[in-house]
mmCIF file of C-alpha atoms in Angstrom:
data_model
loop_
_atom_site.group_PDB
_atom_site.id
_atom_site.type_symbol
_atom_site.label_atom_id
_atom_site.label_comp_id
_atom_site.label_asym_id
_atom_site.label_seq_id
_atom_site.Cartn_x
_atom_site.Cartn_y
_atom_site.Cartn_z
ATOM 1 C CA MET A 99 0.196 0.097 0.258
ATOM 2 C CA SER A 100 1.252 3.382 -1.116
ATOM 3 C CA PRO A 101 1.537 6.453 1.448
ATOM 4 C CA SER A 102 -1.274 8.895 1.116
ATOM 5 C CA LEU A 103 -0.548 12.763 1.077
ATOM 6 C CA PRO A 104 -1.629 14.638 4.090
ATOM 7 C CA VAL A 105 -4.946 17.246 3.293
ATOM 8 C CA ILE A 106 -4.597 20.422 5.374
ATOM 9 C CA ASP A 107 -7.329 22.473 5.818
ATOM 10 C CA MET A 108 -6.304 26.332 4.894
ATOM 11 C CA ALA A 109 -8.808 28.414 6.308
ATOM 12 C CA PRO A 110 -7.324 29.370 9.331
ATOM 13 C CA LEU A 111 -4.306 30.403 6.966
ATOM 14 C CA PHE A 112 -7.087 33.296 5.379
ATOM 15 C CA ARG A 113 -8.283 34.349 9.532
ATOM 16 C CA ARG A 114 -4.642 36.922 10.638
ATOM 17 C CA GLY A 115 -5.801 37.311 14.280
ATOM 18 C CA GLU A 116 -6.241 34.177 14.387
ATOM 19 C CA ALA A 117 -2.232 32.429 15.367
ATOM 20 C CA ALA A 118 -2.710 30.035 17.384
ATOM 21 C CA GLY A 119 -4.793 27.942 13.807
ATOM 22 C CA ARG A 120 -2.392 29.853 11.915
ATOM 23 C CA ALA A 121 0.774 28.007 13.421
ATOM 24 C CA LYS A 122 -1.273 24.413 13.549
ATOM 25 C CA VAL A 123 -1.475 24.578 10.230
ATOM 26 C CA ALA A 124 2.443 26.505 9.335
ATOM 27 C CA LYS A 125 3.134 22.549 11.499
ATOM 28 C CA GLU A 126 1.056 20.964 9.410
ATOM 29 C CA ILE A 127 3.068 22.192 6.135
ATOM 30 C CA GLU A 128 6.504 21.575 7.430
ATOM 31 C CA ALA A 129 5.862 18.259 8.273
ATOM 32 C CA ALA A 130 3.852 17.400 4.978
ATOM 33 C CA CYS A 131 6.561 19.579 3.218
ATOM 34 C CA ARG A 132 9.504 17.048 5.157
ATOM 35 C CA ALA A 133 7.859 13.568 4.705
ATOM 36 C CA SER A 134 7.021 14.430 1.027
ATOM 37 C CA GLY A 135 6.636 17.821 0.194
ATOM 38 C CA PHE A 136 3.170 17.120 -0.975
ATOM 39 C CA PHE A 137 0.298 17.660 0.280
ATOM 40 C CA TYR A 138 -3.336 18.815 -0.442
ATOM 41 C CA VAL A 139 -5.382 21.462 0.472
ATOM 42 C CA THR A 140 -9.207 22.486 1.694
ATOM 43 C CA GLY A 141 -10.093 24.738 3.281
ATOM 44 C CA HIS A 142 -8.749 27.160 0.093
ATOM 45 C CA GLY A 143 -11.424 29.589 -1.135
ATOM 46 C CA VAL A 144 -11.792 28.005 -4.697
ATOM 47 C CA THR A 145 -16.000 27.638 -3.632
ATOM 48 C CA ASP A 146 -17.409 24.621 -5.480
ATOM 49 C CA ASP A 147 -20.135 28.445 -7.710
ATOM 50 C CA ILE A 148 -15.979 29.550 -9.158
ATOM 51 C CA LEU A 149 -15.498 26.012 -9.920
ATOM 52 C CA GLN A 150 -19.233 25.564 -11.687
ATOM 53 C CA ASN A 151 -19.007 29.019 -13.200
ATOM 54 C CA ILE A 152 -15.293 28.430 -15.203
ATOM 55 C CA ASP A 153 -16.723 25.051 -16.489
ATOM 56 C CA ALA A 154 -19.840 26.194 -18.307
ATOM 57 C CA ALA A 155 -18.004 29.419 -19.504
ATOM 58 C CA ALA A 156 -15.452 27.411 -20.595
ATOM 59 C CA ARG A 157 -16.924 24.956 -22.291
ATOM 60 C CA ARG A 158 -19.115 27.387 -24.238
ATOM 61 C CA PHE A 159 -16.850 29.032 -25.609
ATOM 62 C CA PHE A 160 -14.909 25.208 -27.288
ATOM 63 C CA GLU A 161 -18.146 24.878 -28.841
ATOM 64 C CA LEU A 162 -18.456 28.407 -30.551
ATOM 65 C CA PRO A 163 -16.694 28.075 -34.194
ATOM 66 C CA GLU A 164 -13.619 28.259 -35.087
ATOM 67 C CA GLU A 165 -14.208 30.383 -37.253
ATOM 68 C CA ALA A 166 -15.107 32.826 -33.571
ATOM 69 C CA LYS A 167 -12.694 31.128 -31.626
ATOM 70 C CA LEU A 168 -10.174 32.716 -34.337
ATOM 71 C CA ARG A 169 -11.162 36.420 -33.612
ATOM 72 C CA ILE A 170 -9.145 36.502 -31.202
ATOM 73 C CA PRO A 171 -5.775 34.421 -31.982
ATOM 74 C CA MET A 172 -2.383 34.612 -29.840
ATOM 75 C CA ALA A 173 -1.128 36.488 -32.063
ATOM 76 C CA LYS A 174 -3.196 39.194 -31.324
ATOM 77 C CA GLY A 175 -2.542 39.556 -27.738
ATOM 78 C CA GLY A 176 1.681 39.937 -28.813
ATOM 79 C CA ARG A 177 3.797 39.785 -25.765
ATOM 80 C CA ALA A 178 1.269 39.360 -23.551
ATOM 81 C CA TRP A 179 0.480 35.733 -24.391
ATOM 82 C CA ARG A 180 -2.774 36.338 -24.357
ATOM 83 C CA GLY A 181 -4.995 34.513 -26.778
ATOM 84 C CA PHE A 182 -6.090 31.461 -28.695
ATOM 85 C CA PHE A 183 -4.464 28.664 -29.997
ATOM 86 C CA PRO A 184 -5.861 26.278 -32.554
ATOM 87 C CA LEU A 185 -5.882 22.281 -32.312
ATOM 88 C CA GLY A 186 -2.153 21.491 -33.562
ATOM 89 C CA GLY A 187 -1.476 24.649 -32.374
ATOM 90 C CA GLU A 188 0.702 23.649 -29.881
ATOM 91 C CA LEU A 189 3.595 21.580 -30.155
ATOM 92 C CA THR A 190 5.553 18.893 -28.056
ATOM 93 C CA SER A 191 8.115 17.285 -28.314
ATOM 94 C CA GLY A 192 7.881 18.744 -32.004
ATOM 95 C CA GLN A 193 4.497 16.768 -32.383
ATOM 96 C CA PRO A 194 1.046 19.291 -32.754
ATOM 97 C CA ASP A 195 -0.491 18.574 -29.976
ATOM 98 C CA GLY A 196 -4.615 17.056 -29.340
ATOM 99 C CA LYS A 197 -5.381 20.087 -28.153
ATOM 100 C CA GLU A 198 -6.559 23.584 -28.611
ATOM 101 C CA GLY A 199 -6.242 26.599 -25.842
ATOM 102 C CA ILE A 200 -6.809 29.928 -24.502
ATOM 103 C CA TYR A 201 -4.909 31.463 -22.138
ATOM 104 C CA PHE A 202 -4.812 34.135 -19.809
ATOM 105 C CA GLY A 203 -3.085 36.532 -17.329
ATOM 106 C CA THR A 204 -3.622 39.183 -14.943
ATOM 107 C CA GLU A 205 -5.050 42.390 -16.632
ATOM 108 C CA LEU A 206 -3.139 44.540 -16.850
ATOM 109 C CA PRO A 207 -3.451 48.402 -18.825
ATOM 110 C CA ALA A 208 -1.365 49.253 -21.531
ATOM 111 C CA ASP A 209 0.214 52.544 -19.475
ATOM 112 C CA HIS A 210 1.293 49.397 -16.518
ATOM 113 C CA PRO A 211 5.063 50.254 -15.828
ATOM 114 C CA ARG A 212 5.712 46.439 -17.000
ATOM 115 C CA VAL A 213 3.449 46.706 -19.826
ATOM 116 C CA LYS A 214 5.336 49.515 -21.310
ATOM 117 C CA ALA A 215 8.407 48.425 -21.058
ATOM 118 C CA GLY A 216 7.541 45.164 -22.618
ATOM 119 C CA TRP A 217 7.708 42.543 -20.268
ATOM 120 C CA PRO A 218 5.803 39.313 -21.879
ATOM 121 C CA LEU A 219 3.726 37.429 -20.001
ATOM 122 C CA HIS A 220 2.155 41.249 -18.906
ATOM 123 C CA GLY A 221 -1.195 43.107 -20.955
ATOM 124 C CA ALA A 222 -4.509 42.952 -22.007
ATOM 125 C CA ASN A 223 -5.910 39.529 -22.050
ATOM 126 C CA LEU A 224 -8.600 39.339 -25.035
ATOM 127 C CA TRP A 225 -12.361 38.552 -24.589
ATOM 128 C CA PRO A 226 -14.637 35.983 -26.878
ATOM 129 C CA GLU A 227 -17.790 38.283 -27.295
ATOM 130 C CA GLU A 228 -19.002 35.086 -27.665
ATOM 131 C CA VAL A 229 -19.332 34.039 -24.087
ATOM 132 C CA PRO A 230 -19.812 37.253 -21.850
ATOM 133 C CA GLU A 231 -19.370 35.215 -19.002
ATOM 134 C CA LEU A 232 -16.052 33.643 -19.983
ATOM 135 C CA ARG A 233 -14.766 37.158 -18.210
ATOM 136 C CA PRO A 234 -16.110 36.803 -15.069
ATOM 137 C CA ALA A 235 -16.109 33.425 -14.273
ATOM 138 C CA VAL A 236 -12.089 33.070 -15.607
ATOM 139 C CA GLU A 237 -11.593 36.656 -13.396
ATOM 140 C CA ALA A 238 -13.201 35.073 -10.572
ATOM 141 C CA TYR A 239 -10.725 32.344 -10.178
ATOM 142 C CA MET A 240 -7.818 34.197 -11.102
ATOM 143 C CA ALA A 241 -8.493 35.733 -7.835
ATOM 144 C CA ALA A 242 -9.683 32.961 -6.128
ATOM 145 C CA THR A 243 -6.894 30.807 -6.452
ATOM 146 C CA THR A 244 -3.559 33.882 -6.585
ATOM 147 C CA ARG A 245 -5.144 34.533 -2.798
ATOM 148 C CA ALA A 246 -5.048 31.459 -1.584
ATOM 149 C CA ALA A 247 -2.017 31.065 -3.436
ATOM 150 C CA HIS A 248 -1.377 33.931 -1.499
ATOM 151 C CA HIS A 249 -1.941 32.839 1.998
ATOM 152 C CA LEU A 250 -0.152 29.700 1.649
ATOM 153 C CA LEU A 251 3.050 30.308 0.838
ATOM 154 C CA GLU A 252 1.809 32.651 3.654
ATOM 155 C CA GLY A 253 1.685 29.666 5.431
ATOM 156 C CA VAL A 254 4.995 27.705 4.328
ATOM 157 C CA ALA A 255 6.500 31.186 6.003
ATOM 158 C CA LEU A 256 5.976 31.061 8.785
ATOM 159 C CA SER A 257 6.811 26.580 7.949
ATOM 160 C CA PHE A 258 10.355 28.475 7.970
ATOM 161 C CA GLY A 259 9.991 30.772 11.064
ATOM 162 C CA LEU A 260 9.564 33.767 8.787
ATOM 163 C CA GLU A 261 7.287 36.256 9.175
ATOM 164 C CA ASP A 262 3.626 34.970 7.498
ATOM 165 C CA ASP A 263 4.449 38.575 5.036
ATOM 166 C CA TYR A 264 8.375 36.635 3.895
ATOM 167 C CA PHE A 265 6.816 36.631 0.461
ATOM 168 C CA GLU A 266 4.563 38.578 -0.428
ATOM 169 C CA ALA A 267 6.976 41.180 0.988
ATOM 170 C CA HIS A 268 10.420 40.163 -1.268
ATOM 171 C CA TYR A 269 8.692 38.190 -4.592
ATOM 172 C CA THR A 270 4.825 37.599 -4.456
ATOM 173 C CA ALA A 271 2.890 41.309 -4.230
ATOM 174 C CA GLU A 272 3.063 40.993 -8.330
ATOM 175 C CA PRO A 273 2.622 37.959 -9.347
ATOM 176 C CA THR A 274 3.060 37.237 -12.983
ATOM 177 C CA VAL A 275 -0.432 34.996 -13.551
ATOM 178 C CA LEU A 276 -0.266 32.764 -17.047
ATOM 179 C CA PHE A 277 -3.669 30.962 -16.554
ATOM 180 C CA ARG A 278 -4.891 28.826 -19.716
ATOM 181 C CA ILE A 279 -7.591 26.730 -20.157
ATOM 182 C CA PHE A 280 -7.340 23.303 -22.593
ATOM 183 C CA HIS A 281 -9.603 21.276 -24.604
ATOM 184 C CA TYR A 282 -9.247 17.967 -26.233
ATOM 185 C CA PRO A 283 -11.163 17.597 -28.798
ATOM 186 C CA PRO A 284 -12.737 13.395 -29.396
ATOM 187 C CA THR A 285 -10.293 11.790 -31.582
#
């Protein structure tokens, strides 16, 4: 029988005033990282509604005819690396992939310093007019997962005996987020 991975309820990390609960989570993270380096989390704030909304909107997008999806091609996204790519539009080991997809990231205006400096992966998203619910679904999902990641890193910092804001203060205050949704059509 193979060992199972621990499941850690990270909900106390969302409550700064709950020092004992946060310390308990930090100890669980430390133990999991020392034992295997892996663990599952619950209490992360990515609700079933958020997941259902993004699933439904993504399915609706991929049901569009290809000519509609191609109105927001990755070529239009430029250095921001945003937009749609068709079936076979990406390669793995030099071979066309059996998937189509759409890339998103943190929505940044043209006058944002990173966009003005031409940083890759920074800019505006391309949204399909035919599926208006995709934008709020993607934005809610990215906000919830980014928030969860920040709080999880607080737990990791505490597990090292550091201040809880260590990673945010030094590395992750303004993260580069790249989010992709893939569709693998039946063959």
